[in-house]
mmCIF file of C-alpha atoms in Angstrom:
data_model
loop_
_atom_site.group_PDB
_atom_site.id
_atom_site.type_symbol
_atom_site.label_atom_id
_atom_site.label_comp_id
_atom_site.label_asym_id
_atom_site.label_seq_id
_atom_site.Cartn_x
_atom_site.Cartn_y
_atom_site.Cartn_z
ATOM 1 C CA GLY M 5 -12.505 2.272 16.070
ATOM 2 C CA ALA M 6 -14.456 0.614 13.420
ATOM 3 C CA GLY M 7 -11.439 -0.077 10.101
ATOM 4 C CA VAL M 8 -11.500 0.673 6.201
ATOM 5 C CA SER M 9 -13.691 -2.040 5.849
ATOM 6 C CA GLN M 10 -14.704 -3.191 1.817
ATOM 7 C CA SER M 11 -16.295 -4.905 -0.174
ATOM 8 C CA PRO M 12 -16.880 -7.691 -1.343
ATOM 9 C CA SER M 13 -14.295 -10.019 -0.788
ATOM 10 C CA ASN M 14 -13.620 -12.174 -3.373
ATOM 11 C CA LYS M 15 -15.729 -11.806 -6.417
ATOM 12 C CA VAL M 16 -15.636 -13.930 -9.650
ATOM 13 C CA THR M 17 -16.781 -12.116 -12.469
ATOM 14 C CA GLU M 18 -17.291 -12.813 -16.589
ATOM 15 C CA LYS M 19 -14.857 -10.782 -19.439
ATOM 16 C CA GLY M 20 -17.481 -8.446 -20.317
ATOM 17 C CA LYS M 21 -19.475 -8.152 -17.310
ATOM 18 C CA ASP M 22 -19.260 -4.715 -15.385
ATOM 19 C CA VAL M 23 -17.723 -5.371 -11.016
ATOM 20 C CA GLU M 24 -18.783 -2.378 -8.730
ATOM 21 C CA LEU M 25 -16.431 -2.534 -5.875
ATOM 22 C CA ARG M 26 -16.953 -0.414 -2.798
ATOM 23 C CA CYS M 27 -15.723 1.054 0.623
ATOM 24 C CA ASP M 28 -15.598 2.692 3.082
ATOM 25 C CA PRO M 29 -12.697 4.365 5.024
ATOM 26 C CA ILE M 30 -12.482 5.337 8.880
ATOM 27 C CA SER M 31 -14.821 7.611 10.078
ATOM 28 C CA GLY M 32 -13.313 10.811 10.317
ATOM 29 C CA HIS M 33 -10.497 10.566 7.524
ATOM 30 C CA THR M 34 -10.938 12.895 4.345
ATOM 31 C CA ALA M 35 -8.361 11.161 1.788
ATOM 32 C CA LEU M 36 -9.290 7.972 0.108
ATOM 33 C CA TYR M 37 -6.966 5.995 -1.639
ATOM 34 C CA TRP M 38 -7.568 3.167 -4.612
ATOM 35 C CA TYR M 39 -4.736 1.115 -4.914
ATOM 36 C CA ARG M 40 -4.216 -2.438 -7.059
ATOM 37 C CA GLN M 41 -2.175 -5.494 -6.218
ATOM 38 C CA SER M 42 -1.327 -7.974 -9.052
ATOM 39 C CA LEU M 43 0.918 -10.388 -10.442
ATOM 40 C CA GLY M 44 4.007 -9.097 -11.738
ATOM 41 C CA GLN M 45 2.832 -4.781 -10.998
ATOM 42 C CA GLY M 46 3.396 -4.517 -8.289
ATOM 43 C CA LEU M 47 0.784 -2.268 -5.761
ATOM 44 C CA GLU M 48 -0.497 0.362 -8.671
ATOM 45 C CA PHE M 49 -1.472 4.185 -6.918
ATOM 46 C CA LEU M 50 -5.628 3.929 -8.424
ATOM 47 C CA ILE M 51 -7.389 7.286 -7.768
ATOM 48 C CA TYR M 52 -7.470 9.544 -4.791
ATOM 49 C CA PHE M 53 -9.975 11.829 -3.183
ATOM 50 C CA GLN M 54 -9.523 14.491 -0.933
ATOM 51 C CA GLY M 55 -12.508 16.422 0.821
ATOM 52 C CA ASN M 56 -14.399 17.760 -2.117
ATOM 53 C CA SER M 57 -11.652 18.060 -4.469
ATOM 54 C CA ALA M 58 -10.999 16.688 -7.934
ATOM 55 C CA PRO M 59 -9.948 13.564 -7.544
ATOM 56 C CA ASP M 60 -6.529 12.453 -9.159
ATOM 57 C CA LYS M 61 -7.006 10.095 -11.348
ATOM 58 C CA SER M 62 -3.914 9.812 -12.526
ATOM 59 C CA GLY M 63 -3.006 6.066 -11.489
ATOM 60 C CA LEU M 64 -6.584 4.286 -13.485
ATOM 61 C CA PRO M 65 -4.995 2.276 -16.215
ATOM 62 C CA SER M 66 -7.998 3.089 -18.940
ATOM 63 C CA ASP M 67 -11.215 4.805 -19.770
ATOM 64 C CA ARG M 68 -12.838 0.636 -19.088
ATOM 65 C CA PHE M 69 -12.230 2.632 -14.688
ATOM 66 C CA SER M 70 -13.495 5.037 -12.597
ATOM 67 C CA ALA M 71 -14.761 5.794 -9.462
ATOM 68 C CA GLU M 72 -16.666 8.201 -7.272
ATOM 69 C CA ARG M 73 -16.483 9.191 -3.496
ATOM 70 C CA THR M 74 -20.390 10.593 -1.912
ATOM 71 C CA GLY M 75 -21.226 12.841 0.330
ATOM 72 C CA GLY M 76 -17.196 12.793 1.195
ATOM 73 C CA SER M 77 -17.269 9.191 2.328
ATOM 74 C CA VAL M 78 -18.069 6.102 0.932
ATOM 75 C CA SER M 79 -16.639 5.362 -2.751
ATOM 76 C CA THR M 80 -17.011 2.257 -5.214
ATOM 77 C CA LEU M 81 -14.349 1.149 -8.051
ATOM 78 C CA THR M 82 -16.732 0.805 -11.680
ATOM 79 C CA ILE M 83 -14.842 -2.004 -14.208
ATOM 80 C CA GLN M 84 -16.607 -1.125 -17.706
ATOM 81 C CA ARG M 85 -15.809 -4.615 -19.794
ATOM 82 C CA THR M 86 -14.078 -6.798 -17.316
ATOM 83 C CA GLN M 87 -10.926 -8.249 -19.112
ATOM 84 C CA GLN M 88 -9.092 -10.636 -18.507
ATOM 85 C CA GLU M 89 -5.934 -8.580 -16.688
ATOM 86 C CA ASP M 90 -8.132 -6.346 -14.796
ATOM 87 C CA SER M 91 -8.364 -9.594 -12.356
ATOM 88 C CA ALA M 92 -6.144 -8.519 -9.318
ATOM 89 C CA VAL M 93 -6.510 -7.241 -5.437
ATOM 90 C CA TYR M 94 -8.101 -3.950 -5.051
ATOM 91 C CA LEU M 95 -6.581 -2.442 -2.329
ATOM 92 C CA CYS M 96 -8.851 0.650 -0.527
ATOM 93 C CA ALA M 97 -7.204 3.378 1.863
ATOM 94 C CA SER M 98 -7.808 6.027 3.900
ATOM 95 C CA SER M 99 -5.627 8.423 5.421
ATOM 96 C CA ARG M 100 -7.662 11.709 8.160
ATOM 97 C CA ASP M 101 -5.760 14.643 5.823
ATOM 98 C CA PRO M 102 -1.819 14.652 4.644
ATOM 99 C CA ARG M 103 -1.970 18.315 3.094
ATOM 100 C CA GLY M 104 0.127 20.147 5.489
ATOM 101 C CA ARG M 105 0.673 17.376 7.836
ATOM 102 C CA ARG M 106 4.158 16.093 8.608
ATOM 103 C CA GLU M 107 3.224 12.766 8.702
ATOM 104 C CA GLU M 108 0.893 10.511 7.080
ATOM 105 C CA THR M 109 -0.350 6.482 7.547
ATOM 106 C CA GLN M 110 -2.400 5.031 5.591
ATOM 107 C CA TYR M 111 -4.550 3.043 6.693
ATOM 108 C CA PHE M 112 -5.643 0.342 3.785
ATOM 109 C CA GLY M 113 -8.624 -2.116 4.270
ATOM 110 C CA PRO M 114 -8.093 -6.139 2.912
ATOM 111 C CA GLY M 115 -9.326 -5.839 -0.485
ATOM 112 C CA THR M 116 -11.503 -6.779 -3.506
ATOM 113 C CA ARG M 117 -10.367 -10.129 -4.683
ATOM 114 C CA LEU M 118 -10.800 -10.000 -8.385
ATOM 115 C CA LEU M 119 -11.467 -12.795 -10.485
ATOM 116 C CA VAL M 120 -11.989 -12.350 -14.244
ATOM 117 C CA LEU M 121 -12.561 -15.939 -16.372
ATOM 118 C CA ALA G 12 9.469 10.867 -9.928
ATOM 119 C CA GLN G 13 10.530 8.853 -6.132
ATOM 120 C CA SER G 14 10.403 5.055 -6.767
ATOM 121 C CA VAL G 15 11.853 2.468 -4.224
ATOM 122 C CA THR G 16 13.452 -0.231 -4.990
ATOM 123 C CA GLN G 17 13.233 -3.583 -2.478
ATOM 124 C CA LEU G 18 16.279 -6.774 -2.551
ATOM 125 C CA GLY G 19 15.681 -10.064 -3.015
ATOM 126 C CA SER G 20 11.608 -10.579 -3.911
ATOM 127 C CA HIS G 21 11.655 -13.883 -0.905
ATOM 128 C CA VAL G 22 13.778 -14.257 2.182
ATOM 129 C CA SER G 23 13.962 -17.056 4.155
ATOM 130 C CA VAL G 24 15.820 -16.771 8.069
ATOM 131 C CA SER G 25 15.574 -19.635 10.323
ATOM 132 C CA GLU G 26 13.934 -18.802 13.705
ATOM 133 C CA GLY G 27 15.294 -16.818 15.757
ATOM 134 C CA ALA G 28 17.603 -15.783 13.261
ATOM 135 C CA LEU G 29 18.438 -11.605 13.150
ATOM 136 C CA VAL G 30 16.016 -10.836 10.367
ATOM 137 C CA LEU G 31 17.017 -8.301 7.512
ATOM 138 C CA LEU G 32 14.647 -7.004 4.722
ATOM 139 C CA ARG G 33 16.455 -4.286 2.480
ATOM 140 C CA CYS G 34 14.369 -1.433 1.226
ATOM 141 C CA ASN G 35 16.286 1.518 -1.388
ATOM 142 C CA TYR G 36 14.484 4.138 -2.535
ATOM 143 C CA SER G 37 14.922 7.578 -5.072
ATOM 144 C CA SER G 38 13.850 11.110 -3.805
ATOM 145 C CA SER G 39 14.223 14.458 -5.662
ATOM 146 C CA VAL G 40 13.088 15.829 -2.047
ATOM 147 C CA PRO G 41 13.901 14.170 1.638
ATOM 148 C CA PRO G 42 11.563 10.914 2.251
ATOM 149 C CA TYR G 43 8.991 9.845 3.873
ATOM 150 C CA LEU G 44 8.763 6.081 3.811
ATOM 151 C CA PHE G 45 7.168 3.301 5.098
ATOM 152 C CA TRP G 46 7.140 -0.166 5.663
ATOM 153 C CA TYR G 47 4.273 -1.892 5.968
ATOM 154 C CA VAL G 48 3.688 -5.878 6.002
ATOM 155 C CA GLN G 49 0.540 -8.379 4.886
ATOM 156 C CA TYR G 50 -0.569 -11.326 5.877
ATOM 157 C CA PRO G 51 -1.773 -14.016 3.754
ATOM 158 C CA ASN G 52 -4.904 -12.400 2.480
ATOM 159 C CA GLN G 53 -5.447 -9.910 4.286
ATOM 160 C CA GLY G 54 -4.747 -5.874 3.463
ATOM 161 C CA LEU G 55 -1.619 -3.860 5.009
ATOM 162 C CA GLN G 56 -0.662 -2.766 8.082
ATOM 163 C CA LEU G 57 1.726 -0.359 8.587
ATOM 164 C CA LEU G 58 4.649 -1.995 10.593
ATOM 165 C CA LEU G 59 6.589 1.242 10.832
ATOM 166 C CA LYS G 60 7.459 5.438 9.214
ATOM 167 C CA TYR G 61 9.891 7.902 9.106
ATOM 168 C CA THR G 62 8.873 11.654 8.816
ATOM 169 C CA THR G 63 11.589 13.635 9.856
ATOM 170 C CA GLY G 64 14.069 12.950 13.259
ATOM 171 C CA ALA G 65 15.632 10.797 14.711
ATOM 172 C CA THR G 66 16.470 8.101 11.855
ATOM 173 C CA LEU G 67 16.019 4.988 13.840
ATOM 174 C CA VAL G 68 12.082 4.455 13.728
ATOM 175 C CA LYS G 69 10.965 1.870 15.613
ATOM 176 C CA GLY G 70 7.651 -0.668 14.950
ATOM 177 C CA ILE G 71 5.475 -3.208 15.908
ATOM 178 C CA ASN G 72 6.276 -7.052 16.025
ATOM 179 C CA GLY G 73 9.697 -5.886 17.348
ATOM 180 C CA PHE G 74 10.872 -4.285 13.742
ATOM 181 C CA GLU G 75 12.628 -1.104 13.571
ATOM 182 C CA ALA G 76 14.070 0.145 9.903
ATOM 183 C CA GLU G 77 17.051 2.792 9.852
ATOM 184 C CA PHE G 78 17.215 6.006 7.660
ATOM 185 C CA LYS G 79 20.853 6.350 6.208
ATOM 186 C CA LYS G 80 20.225 9.543 3.848
ATOM 187 C CA SER G 81 24.378 8.995 2.537
ATOM 188 C CA GLU G 82 23.538 5.234 1.305
ATOM 189 C CA THR G 83 19.196 5.840 0.715
ATOM 190 C CA SER G 84 18.217 3.311 2.020
ATOM 191 C CA PHE G 85 15.613 2.598 4.703
ATOM 192 C CA HIS G 86 16.768 -1.436 5.916
ATOM 193 C CA LEU G 87 14.498 -3.353 7.690
ATOM 194 C CA THR G 88 15.390 -5.543 10.924
ATOM 195 C CA LYS G 89 13.973 -7.933 13.149
ATOM 196 C CA PRO G 90 16.842 -8.821 16.329
ATOM 197 C CA SER G 91 14.609 -12.898 16.355
ATOM 198 C CA ALA G 92 13.267 -13.187 13.536
ATOM 199 C CA HIS G 93 9.530 -15.779 15.033
ATOM 200 C CA MET G 94 7.642 -17.670 13.321
ATOM 201 C CA SER G 95 4.080 -15.574 13.440
ATOM 202 C CA ASP G 96 7.087 -12.845 10.893
ATOM 203 C CA ALA G 97 6.339 -14.955 8.014
ATOM 204 C CA ALA G 98 4.572 -12.580 5.346
ATOM 205 C CA GLU G 99 4.893 -10.273 2.653
ATOM 206 C CA TYR G 100 7.216 -7.054 3.725
ATOM 207 C CA PHE G 101 6.578 -3.308 1.901
ATOM 208 C CA CYS G 102 8.345 -1.061 1.772
ATOM 209 C CA ALA G 103 6.569 2.620 0.402
ATOM 210 C CA VAL G 104 8.169 6.001 -0.228
ATOM 211 C CA ARG G 105 5.405 9.004 -0.157
ATOM 212 C CA SER G 106 5.164 11.024 -3.601
ATOM 213 C CA TYR G 107 3.396 13.417 -4.813
ATOM 214 C CA THR G 108 1.267 14.085 -7.536
ATOM 215 C CA GLY G 109 -0.335 17.953 -8.132
ATOM 216 C CA THR G 110 -2.370 17.878 -4.595
ATOM 217 C CA ALA G 111 -2.592 13.905 -4.222
ATOM 218 C CA SER G 112 0.355 12.106 -1.966
ATOM 219 C CA LYS G 113 0.168 8.908 -2.870
ATOM 220 C CA LEU G 114 2.712 6.031 -2.185
ATOM 221 C CA THR G 115 4.851 4.139 -4.654
ATOM 222 C CA PHE G 116 5.773 0.184 -3.299
ATOM 223 C CA GLY G 117 8.092 -1.751 -3.735
ATOM 224 C CA THR G 118 7.688 -4.915 -5.233
ATOM 225 C CA GLY G 119 7.432 -6.729 -2.499
ATOM 226 C CA THR G 120 10.045 -9.349 -0.103
ATOM 227 C CA ARG G 121 8.650 -12.529 0.877
ATOM 228 C CA LEU G 122 9.636 -13.502 4.361
ATOM 229 C CA GLN G 123 9.528 -17.425 5.621
ATOM 230 C CA VAL G 124 11.168 -17.850 8.463
ATOM 231 C CA THR G 125 11.939 -22.036 8.770
ATOM 232 C CA LEU G 126 12.727 -24.156 12.548
#
């Protein structure tokens, strides 16, 4: 079946502009994660959605970052007033249900490569 | 808090040689451990995972890893490297924040395979 898809694959923006990154999880997956991959920081957890529960935003680096998930499926990560240090690859992942399961595999999308000039 | 340490940011092996990528973890509870591979300009692909049971885990592309609790290690091996194995490899541990189940990654090891 189809995997996790993300769009756009590449985004170049000017400092101070807002950007929106989109993630389409695997159909039927209730959990959705955003991670950021940047030089010097490795892979960092940003935010987690599980069904209709309140999202876990503990990884968001600042209040310029926000995310929403509409209808329990598609998610949008928004970065307001972008800064050069926001340049990174933003990865989305989904999984079936991490709660009450002995195993969990997160399936990753190809990422959105963001460059802030 | 749980963490992962990958020793060696770059590893170079000859084609046909043994591949050994090191991963040590820190966890206050029994860990669930994962190895992911990332090819250039692509997302992460699961190689293998350890949850419970057999400590020697076999994955895709001929890779395997052994969970050693006494050494808090989960090293990744492959008997014979192939050029197509050149990629970046990430070890990860599953951790919880409240009800969340996020992955905490190591800093990655870039594998180079030479002729």
